PDB file of C-alpha atoms in Angstrom:
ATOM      1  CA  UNK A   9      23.204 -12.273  -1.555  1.00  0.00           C
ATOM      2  CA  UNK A  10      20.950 -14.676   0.240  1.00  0.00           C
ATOM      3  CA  UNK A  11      20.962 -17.670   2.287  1.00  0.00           C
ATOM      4  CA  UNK A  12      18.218 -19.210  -0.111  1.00  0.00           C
ATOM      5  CA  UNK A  13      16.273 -19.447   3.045  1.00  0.00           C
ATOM      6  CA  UNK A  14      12.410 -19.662   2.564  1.00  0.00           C
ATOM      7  CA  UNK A  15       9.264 -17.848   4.244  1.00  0.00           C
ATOM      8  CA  UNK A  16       5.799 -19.375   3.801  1.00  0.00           C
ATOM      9  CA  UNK A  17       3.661 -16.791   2.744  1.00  0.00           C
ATOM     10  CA  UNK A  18       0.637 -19.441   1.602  1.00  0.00           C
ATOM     11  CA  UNK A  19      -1.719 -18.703   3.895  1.00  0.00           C
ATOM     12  CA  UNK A  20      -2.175 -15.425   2.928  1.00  0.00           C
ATOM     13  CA  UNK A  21      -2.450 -14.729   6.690  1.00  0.00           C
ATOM     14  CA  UNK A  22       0.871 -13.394   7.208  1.00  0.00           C
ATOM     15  CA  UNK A  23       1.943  -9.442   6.904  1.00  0.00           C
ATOM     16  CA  UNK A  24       5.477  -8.960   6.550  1.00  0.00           C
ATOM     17  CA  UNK A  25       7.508  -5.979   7.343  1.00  0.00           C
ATOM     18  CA  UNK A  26      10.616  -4.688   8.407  1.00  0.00           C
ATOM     19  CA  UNK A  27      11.876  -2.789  11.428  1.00  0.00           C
ATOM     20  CA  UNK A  28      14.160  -0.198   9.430  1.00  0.00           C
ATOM     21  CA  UNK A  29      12.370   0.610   6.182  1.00  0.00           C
ATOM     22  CA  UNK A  30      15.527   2.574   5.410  1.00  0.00           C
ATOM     23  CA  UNK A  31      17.529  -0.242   5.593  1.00  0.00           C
ATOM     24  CA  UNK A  32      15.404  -2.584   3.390  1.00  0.00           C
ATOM     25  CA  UNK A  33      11.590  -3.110   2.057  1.00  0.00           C
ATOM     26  CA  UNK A  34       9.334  -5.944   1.666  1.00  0.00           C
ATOM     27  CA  UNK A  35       7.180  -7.180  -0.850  1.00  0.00           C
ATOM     28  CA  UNK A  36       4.931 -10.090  -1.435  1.00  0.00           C
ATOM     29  CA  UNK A  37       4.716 -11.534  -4.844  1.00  0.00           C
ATOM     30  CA  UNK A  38       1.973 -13.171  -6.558  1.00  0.00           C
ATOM     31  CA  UNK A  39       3.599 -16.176  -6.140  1.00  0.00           C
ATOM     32  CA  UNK A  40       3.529 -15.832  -2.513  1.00  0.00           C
ATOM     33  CA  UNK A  41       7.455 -15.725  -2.576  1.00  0.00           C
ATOM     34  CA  UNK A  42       8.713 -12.785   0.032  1.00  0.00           C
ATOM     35  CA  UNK A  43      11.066 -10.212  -1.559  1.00  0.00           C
ATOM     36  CA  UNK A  44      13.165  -8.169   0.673  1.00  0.00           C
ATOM     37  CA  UNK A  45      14.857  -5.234  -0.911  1.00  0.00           C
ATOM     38  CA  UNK A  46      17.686  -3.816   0.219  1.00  0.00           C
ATOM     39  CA  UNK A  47      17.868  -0.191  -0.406  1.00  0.00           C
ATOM     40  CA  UNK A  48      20.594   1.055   2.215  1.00  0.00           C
ATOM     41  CA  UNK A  49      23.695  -0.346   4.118  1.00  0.00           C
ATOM     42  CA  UNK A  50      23.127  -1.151   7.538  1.00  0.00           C
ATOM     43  CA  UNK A  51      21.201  -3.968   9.780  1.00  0.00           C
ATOM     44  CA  UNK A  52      17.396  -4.710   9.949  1.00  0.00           C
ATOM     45  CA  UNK A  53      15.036  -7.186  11.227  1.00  0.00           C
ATOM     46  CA  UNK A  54      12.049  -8.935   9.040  1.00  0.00           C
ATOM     47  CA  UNK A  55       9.193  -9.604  11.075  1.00  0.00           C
ATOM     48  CA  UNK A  56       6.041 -11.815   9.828  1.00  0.00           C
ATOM     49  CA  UNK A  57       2.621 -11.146  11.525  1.00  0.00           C
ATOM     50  CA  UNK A  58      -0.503 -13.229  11.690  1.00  0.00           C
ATOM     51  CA  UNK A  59      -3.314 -10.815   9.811  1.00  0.00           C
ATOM     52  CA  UNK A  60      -5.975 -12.551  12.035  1.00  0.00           C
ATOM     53  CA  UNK A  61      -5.294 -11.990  15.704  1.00  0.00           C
ATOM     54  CA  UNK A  62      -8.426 -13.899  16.901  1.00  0.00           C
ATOM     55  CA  UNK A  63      -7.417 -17.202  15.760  1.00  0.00           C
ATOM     56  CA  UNK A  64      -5.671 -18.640  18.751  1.00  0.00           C
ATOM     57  CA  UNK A  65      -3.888 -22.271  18.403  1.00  0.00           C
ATOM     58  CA  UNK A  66      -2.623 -23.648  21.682  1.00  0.00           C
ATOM     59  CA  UNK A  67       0.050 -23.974  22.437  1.00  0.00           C
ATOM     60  CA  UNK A  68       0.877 -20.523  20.506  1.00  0.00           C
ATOM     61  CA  UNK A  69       3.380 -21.636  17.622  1.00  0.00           C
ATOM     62  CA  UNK A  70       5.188 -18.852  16.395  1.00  0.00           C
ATOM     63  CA  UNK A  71       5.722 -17.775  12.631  1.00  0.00           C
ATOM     64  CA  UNK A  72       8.933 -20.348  11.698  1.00  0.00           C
ATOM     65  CA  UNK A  73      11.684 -18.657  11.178  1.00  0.00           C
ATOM     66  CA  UNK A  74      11.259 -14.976  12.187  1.00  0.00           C
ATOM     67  CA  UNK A  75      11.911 -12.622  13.069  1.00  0.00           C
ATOM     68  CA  UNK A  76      14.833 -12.719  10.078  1.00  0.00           C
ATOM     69  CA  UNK A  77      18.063 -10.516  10.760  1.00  0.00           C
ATOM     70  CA  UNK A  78      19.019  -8.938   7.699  1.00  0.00           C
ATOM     71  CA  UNK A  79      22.150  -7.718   7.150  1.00  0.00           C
ATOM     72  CA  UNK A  80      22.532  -5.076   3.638  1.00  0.00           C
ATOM     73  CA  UNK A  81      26.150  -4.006   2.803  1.00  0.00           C
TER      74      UNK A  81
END
């Protein structure tokens, strides 16, 4: 199930991962749509990344909406 809610992955500057890889994967698609997998019960967090740690914006926004609980049961 999902809450429909959407990550923008358009960038392409964003790495995606999650904090219990046991829990559940990610995966962006071609059409820079973020899957997350679930692939075991339990709780995990999504976290998004900026690729390119030199570009500095002030004030420092953060990535909108993470980090993501995720909840698989």
């Amino acid at each position: 199930a999902t809450d429909g809610q959407e990550l923008d992955a358009s960038d392409q500057d964003l790495t995606f991962s999650s904090s219990n890889t046991a829990i559940a994967t990610t995966q962006l698609l071609v059409n820079n749509k973020l899957r997350v997998m679930g692939v075991g019960a339990g709780s995990t967090t999504i976290i998004a990344t900026r690729t390119d740690q030199s570009i500095v914006t002030i004030p420092s926004e953060p990535v909108h909406y993470t980090p993501l609980a995720v909840t698989v049961s």
